[in-house]
CSV table of C-alpha atoms in Angstrom, one decimal:
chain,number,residue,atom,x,y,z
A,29,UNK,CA,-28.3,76.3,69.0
A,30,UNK,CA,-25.4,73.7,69.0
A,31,UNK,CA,-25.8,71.9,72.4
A,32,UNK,CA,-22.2,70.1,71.7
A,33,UNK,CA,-19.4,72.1,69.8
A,34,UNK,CA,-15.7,70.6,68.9
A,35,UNK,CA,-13.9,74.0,67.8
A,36,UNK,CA,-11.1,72.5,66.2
A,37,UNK,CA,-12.0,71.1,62.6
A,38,UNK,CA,-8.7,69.2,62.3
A,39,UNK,CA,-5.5,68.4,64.3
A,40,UNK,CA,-2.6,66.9,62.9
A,41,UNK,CA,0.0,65.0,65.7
A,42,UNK,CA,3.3,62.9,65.1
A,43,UNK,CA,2.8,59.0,65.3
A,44,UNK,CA,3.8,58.5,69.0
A,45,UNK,CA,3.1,62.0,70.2
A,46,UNK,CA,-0.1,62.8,72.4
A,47,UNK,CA,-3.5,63.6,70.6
A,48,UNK,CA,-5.7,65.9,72.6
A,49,UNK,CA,-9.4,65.8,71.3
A,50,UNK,CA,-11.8,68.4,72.9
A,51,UNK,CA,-15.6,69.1,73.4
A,52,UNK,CA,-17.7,71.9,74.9
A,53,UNK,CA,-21.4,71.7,75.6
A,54,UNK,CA,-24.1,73.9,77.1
A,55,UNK,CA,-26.7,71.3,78.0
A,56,UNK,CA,-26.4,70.6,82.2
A,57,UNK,CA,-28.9,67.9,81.5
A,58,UNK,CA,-26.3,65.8,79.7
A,59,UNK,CA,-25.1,62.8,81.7
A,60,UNK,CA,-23.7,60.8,79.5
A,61,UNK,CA,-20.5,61.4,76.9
A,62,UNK,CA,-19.1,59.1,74.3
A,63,UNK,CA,-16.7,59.7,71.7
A,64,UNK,CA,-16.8,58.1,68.2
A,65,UNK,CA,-14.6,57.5,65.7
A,66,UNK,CA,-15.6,57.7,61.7
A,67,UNK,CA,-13.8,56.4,58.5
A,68,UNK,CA,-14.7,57.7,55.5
A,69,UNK,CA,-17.6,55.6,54.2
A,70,UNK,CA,-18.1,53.7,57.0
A,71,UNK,CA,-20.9,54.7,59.8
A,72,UNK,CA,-19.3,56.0,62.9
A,73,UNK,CA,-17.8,53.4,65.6
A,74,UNK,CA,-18.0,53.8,70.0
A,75,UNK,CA,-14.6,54.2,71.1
A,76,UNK,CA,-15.3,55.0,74.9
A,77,UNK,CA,-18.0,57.2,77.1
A,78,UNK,CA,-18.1,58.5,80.5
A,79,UNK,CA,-20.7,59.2,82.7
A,80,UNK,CA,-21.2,62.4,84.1
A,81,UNK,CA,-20.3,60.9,87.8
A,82,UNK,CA,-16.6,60.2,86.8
A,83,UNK,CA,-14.0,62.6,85.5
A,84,UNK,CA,-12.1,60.4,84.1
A,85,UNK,CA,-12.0,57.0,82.0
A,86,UNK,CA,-8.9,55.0,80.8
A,87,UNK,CA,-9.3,52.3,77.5
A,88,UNK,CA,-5.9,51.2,76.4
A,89,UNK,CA,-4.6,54.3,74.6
A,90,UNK,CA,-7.9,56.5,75.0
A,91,UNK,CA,-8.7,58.3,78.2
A,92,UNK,CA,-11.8,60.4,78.5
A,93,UNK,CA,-11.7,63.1,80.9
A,94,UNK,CA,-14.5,65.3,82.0
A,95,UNK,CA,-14.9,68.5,83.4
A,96,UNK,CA,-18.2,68.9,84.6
A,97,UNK,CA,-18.1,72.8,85.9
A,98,UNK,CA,-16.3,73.9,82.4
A,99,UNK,CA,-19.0,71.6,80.6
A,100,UNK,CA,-16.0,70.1,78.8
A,101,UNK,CA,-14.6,66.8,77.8
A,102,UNK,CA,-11.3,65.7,76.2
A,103,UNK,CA,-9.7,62.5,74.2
A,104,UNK,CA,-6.6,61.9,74.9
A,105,UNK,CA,-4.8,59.1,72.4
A,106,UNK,CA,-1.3,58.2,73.3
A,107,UNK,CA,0.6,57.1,71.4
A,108,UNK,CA,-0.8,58.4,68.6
A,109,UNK,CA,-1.2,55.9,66.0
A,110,UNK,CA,-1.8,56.2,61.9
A,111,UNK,CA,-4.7,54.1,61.7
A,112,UNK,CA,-5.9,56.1,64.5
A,113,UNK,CA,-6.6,59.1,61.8
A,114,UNK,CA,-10.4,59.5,61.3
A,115,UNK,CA,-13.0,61.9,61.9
A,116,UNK,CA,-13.5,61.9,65.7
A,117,UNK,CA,-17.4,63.1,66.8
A,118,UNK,CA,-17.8,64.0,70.4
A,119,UNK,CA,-22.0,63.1,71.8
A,120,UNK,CA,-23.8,63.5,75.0
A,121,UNK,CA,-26.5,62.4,75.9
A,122,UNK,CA,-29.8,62.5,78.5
A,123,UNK,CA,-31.7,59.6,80.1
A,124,UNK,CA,-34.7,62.7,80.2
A,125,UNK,CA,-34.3,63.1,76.3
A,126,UNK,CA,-34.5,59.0,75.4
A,127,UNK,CA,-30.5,58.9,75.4
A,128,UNK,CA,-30.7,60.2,71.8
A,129,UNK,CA,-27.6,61.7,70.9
A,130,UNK,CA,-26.3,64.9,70.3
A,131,UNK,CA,-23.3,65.2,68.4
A,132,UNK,CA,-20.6,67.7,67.8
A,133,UNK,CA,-19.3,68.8,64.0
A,134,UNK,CA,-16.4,66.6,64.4
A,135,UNK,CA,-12.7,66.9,64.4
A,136,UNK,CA,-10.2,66.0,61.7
A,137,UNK,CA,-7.4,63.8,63.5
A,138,UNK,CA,-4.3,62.8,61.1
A,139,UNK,CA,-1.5,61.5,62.4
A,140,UNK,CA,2.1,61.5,60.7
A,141,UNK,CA,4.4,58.6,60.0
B,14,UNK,CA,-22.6,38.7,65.2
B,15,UNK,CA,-23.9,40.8,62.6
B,16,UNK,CA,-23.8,44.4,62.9
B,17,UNK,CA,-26.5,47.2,61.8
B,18,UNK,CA,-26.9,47.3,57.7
B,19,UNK,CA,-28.1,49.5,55.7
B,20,UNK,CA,-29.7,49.9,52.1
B,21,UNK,CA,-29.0,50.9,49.6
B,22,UNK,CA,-25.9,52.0,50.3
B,23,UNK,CA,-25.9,55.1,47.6
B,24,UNK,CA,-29.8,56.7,46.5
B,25,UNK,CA,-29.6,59.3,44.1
B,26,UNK,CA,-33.4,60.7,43.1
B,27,UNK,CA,-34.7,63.4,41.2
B,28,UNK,CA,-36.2,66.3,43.1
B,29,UNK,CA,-39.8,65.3,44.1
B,30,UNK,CA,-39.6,61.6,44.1
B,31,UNK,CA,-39.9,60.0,47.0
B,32,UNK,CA,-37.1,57.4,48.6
B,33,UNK,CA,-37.1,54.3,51.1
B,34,UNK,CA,-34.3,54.0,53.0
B,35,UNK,CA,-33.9,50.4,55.3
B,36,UNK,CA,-32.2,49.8,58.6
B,37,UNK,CA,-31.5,46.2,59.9
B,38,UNK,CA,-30.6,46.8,63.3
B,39,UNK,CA,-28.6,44.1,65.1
B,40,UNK,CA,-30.8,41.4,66.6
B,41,UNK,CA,-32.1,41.9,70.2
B,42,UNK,CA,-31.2,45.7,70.3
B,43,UNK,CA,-34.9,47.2,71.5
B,44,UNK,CA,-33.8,50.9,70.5
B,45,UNK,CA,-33.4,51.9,67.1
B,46,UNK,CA,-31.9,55.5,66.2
B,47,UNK,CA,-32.1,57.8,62.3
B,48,UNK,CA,-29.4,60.5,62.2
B,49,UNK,CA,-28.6,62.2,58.9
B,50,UNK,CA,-24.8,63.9,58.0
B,51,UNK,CA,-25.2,66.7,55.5
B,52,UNK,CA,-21.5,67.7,54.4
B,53,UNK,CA,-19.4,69.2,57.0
B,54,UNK,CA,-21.9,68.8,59.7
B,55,UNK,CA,-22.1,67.0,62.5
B,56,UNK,CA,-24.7,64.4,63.1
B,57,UNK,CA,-28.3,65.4,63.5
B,58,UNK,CA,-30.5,62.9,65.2
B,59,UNK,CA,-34.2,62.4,63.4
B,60,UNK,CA,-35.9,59.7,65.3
B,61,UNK,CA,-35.7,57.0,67.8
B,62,UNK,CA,-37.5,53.8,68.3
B,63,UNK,CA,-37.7,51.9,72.0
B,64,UNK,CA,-39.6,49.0,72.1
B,65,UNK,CA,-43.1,49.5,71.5
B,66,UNK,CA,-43.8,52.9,73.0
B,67,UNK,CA,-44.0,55.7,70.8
B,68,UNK,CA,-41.5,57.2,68.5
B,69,UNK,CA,-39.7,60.2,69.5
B,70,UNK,CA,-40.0,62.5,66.5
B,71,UNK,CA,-38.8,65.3,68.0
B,72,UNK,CA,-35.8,65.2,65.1
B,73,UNK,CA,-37.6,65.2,61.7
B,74,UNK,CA,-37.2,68.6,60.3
B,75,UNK,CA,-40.7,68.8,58.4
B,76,UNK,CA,-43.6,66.3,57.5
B,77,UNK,CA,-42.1,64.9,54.2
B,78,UNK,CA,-40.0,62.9,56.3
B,79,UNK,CA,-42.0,59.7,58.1
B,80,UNK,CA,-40.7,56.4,59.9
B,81,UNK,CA,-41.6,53.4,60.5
B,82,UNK,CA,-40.4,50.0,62.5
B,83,UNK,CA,-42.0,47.0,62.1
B,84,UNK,CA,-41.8,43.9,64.6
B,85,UNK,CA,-39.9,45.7,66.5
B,86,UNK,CA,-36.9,45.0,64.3
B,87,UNK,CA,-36.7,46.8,60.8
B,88,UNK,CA,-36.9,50.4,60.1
B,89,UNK,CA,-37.7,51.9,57.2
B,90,UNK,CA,-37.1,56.1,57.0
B,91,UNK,CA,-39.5,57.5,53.9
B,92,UNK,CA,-38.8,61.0,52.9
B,93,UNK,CA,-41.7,62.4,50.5
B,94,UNK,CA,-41.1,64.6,47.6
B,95,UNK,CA,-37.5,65.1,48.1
B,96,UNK,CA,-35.7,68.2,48.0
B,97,UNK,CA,-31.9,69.1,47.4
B,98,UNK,CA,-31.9,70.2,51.0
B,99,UNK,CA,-31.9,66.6,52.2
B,100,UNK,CA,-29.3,64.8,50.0
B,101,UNK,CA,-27.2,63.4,53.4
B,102,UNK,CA,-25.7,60.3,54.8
B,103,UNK,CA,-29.0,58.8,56.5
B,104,UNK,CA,-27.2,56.7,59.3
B,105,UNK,CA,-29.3,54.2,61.1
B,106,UNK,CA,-27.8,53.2,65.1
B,107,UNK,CA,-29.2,50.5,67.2
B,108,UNK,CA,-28.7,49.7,70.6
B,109,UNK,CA,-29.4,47.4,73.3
B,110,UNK,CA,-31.4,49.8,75.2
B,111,UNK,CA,-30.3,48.5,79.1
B,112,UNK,CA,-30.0,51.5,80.9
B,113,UNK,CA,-26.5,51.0,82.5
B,114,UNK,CA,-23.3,48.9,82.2
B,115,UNK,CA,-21.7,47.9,79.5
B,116,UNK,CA,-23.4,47.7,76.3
B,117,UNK,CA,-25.7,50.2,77.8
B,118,UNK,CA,-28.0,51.9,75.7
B,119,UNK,CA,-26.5,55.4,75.2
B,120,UNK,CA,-24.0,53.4,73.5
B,121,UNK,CA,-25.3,52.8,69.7
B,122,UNK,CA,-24.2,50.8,67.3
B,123,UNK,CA,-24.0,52.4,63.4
B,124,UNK,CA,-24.7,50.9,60.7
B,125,UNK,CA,-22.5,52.2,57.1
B,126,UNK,CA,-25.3,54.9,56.2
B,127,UNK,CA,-26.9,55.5,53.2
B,128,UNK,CA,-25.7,58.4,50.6
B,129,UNK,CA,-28.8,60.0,49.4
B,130,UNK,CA,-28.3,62.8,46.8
B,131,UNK,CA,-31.6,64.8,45.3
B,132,UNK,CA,-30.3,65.9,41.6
């Protein structure tokens, strides 16, 4: 049963354009969401979180957004940058479950030049 | 400072043999967290370390796979009589294991995995 699910494999945006990122999970125990970003060969890296009393969280170019009755969450990067093109994992986590995460498959962000 | 690492960095083993795979987490950070990556998957938490109480084990799919942290500091993920099944990226995370603000510990820090592949 996948708890956290990012439907979209891949995305592929112009540099300067709007990159929309998005999660679904089923857990209502979740209280905690943080997206990370992966190169290849390299572990992945936090990029920014929200806790499940916001709906929204701004870092530079990244805003989180949270949707707690859809049990979704978005990314939003803009502009969208080259070196921003990684593998982007979507996680939640529980203070009841030790704050272990549980991660989505990933999506595929490239962005054009 | 330093960061998590991670060795070796690439483990290939014959089905059957067993393999050590070593976390250094970054200093001070009481929680310590395995995840694998098989290809094309997300990642799938194993186990996770807090301090001295108990592991949560909840993660590691059958009893060939056993962890240990010693002093509170370095891990060390031993998988028994490997199978093809688990060639992965083992990823090791650490974190600082406050329970809010920043740096809290629902955020973990990765270290650059370790490429296991079971020929």
């Amino acid at each position: 049963d996948q708890q956290v699910k990012q439907n979209s494999p891949s995305l592929s945006v112009q540099e300067g354009r709007i990159s929309i990122l998005n999660c679904d999970y089923t857990n209502s125990m979740f209280d905690y969401f943080l997206w990370y970003k992966k190169y290849p060969a390299e572990g992945p890296t936090f990029l920014i979180s929200i806790s499940s009393i916001k709906d929204k969280n701004e870092d530079g170019r990244f805003t989180v957004f949270l949707n707690k009755s859809a049990k979704h969450l978005s990314l939003h990067i803009v502009p969208s940058q080259p070196g921003d093109s990684a593998v982007y994992f979507c996680a939640a986590s529980a203070r009841e479950y030790g704050n272990k995460l549980v991660f989505g498959a990933g999506t595929i962000l490239r962005v054009k030049s | 400072g330093a960061g998590v690492s991670q060795s070796p960095s690439n483990k290939v083993t014959e089905k059957g043999k067993d393999v050590e795979l070593r976390c250094d987490p970054i200093s001070g950070h009481t929680a310590l967290y395995w995840y694998r990556q098989s290809l094309g998957q997300g990642l799938e938490f194993l186990i996770y370390f807090q301090g001295n109480s108990a592991p949560d084990k909840s993660g590691l799919p059958s009893d060939r796979f056993s962890a240990e942290r010693t002093g509170g500091s370095v891990s060390t993920l031993t998988i028994q009589r490997t199978q093809q099944e688990d060639s992965a990226v083992y990823l090791c995370a650490s974190s600082s294991g406050r329970t809010s603000g920043r740096g809290s510990s629902y955020e973990q820090y990765f270290g650059p995995g370790t490429r296991l592949t079971v020929t």
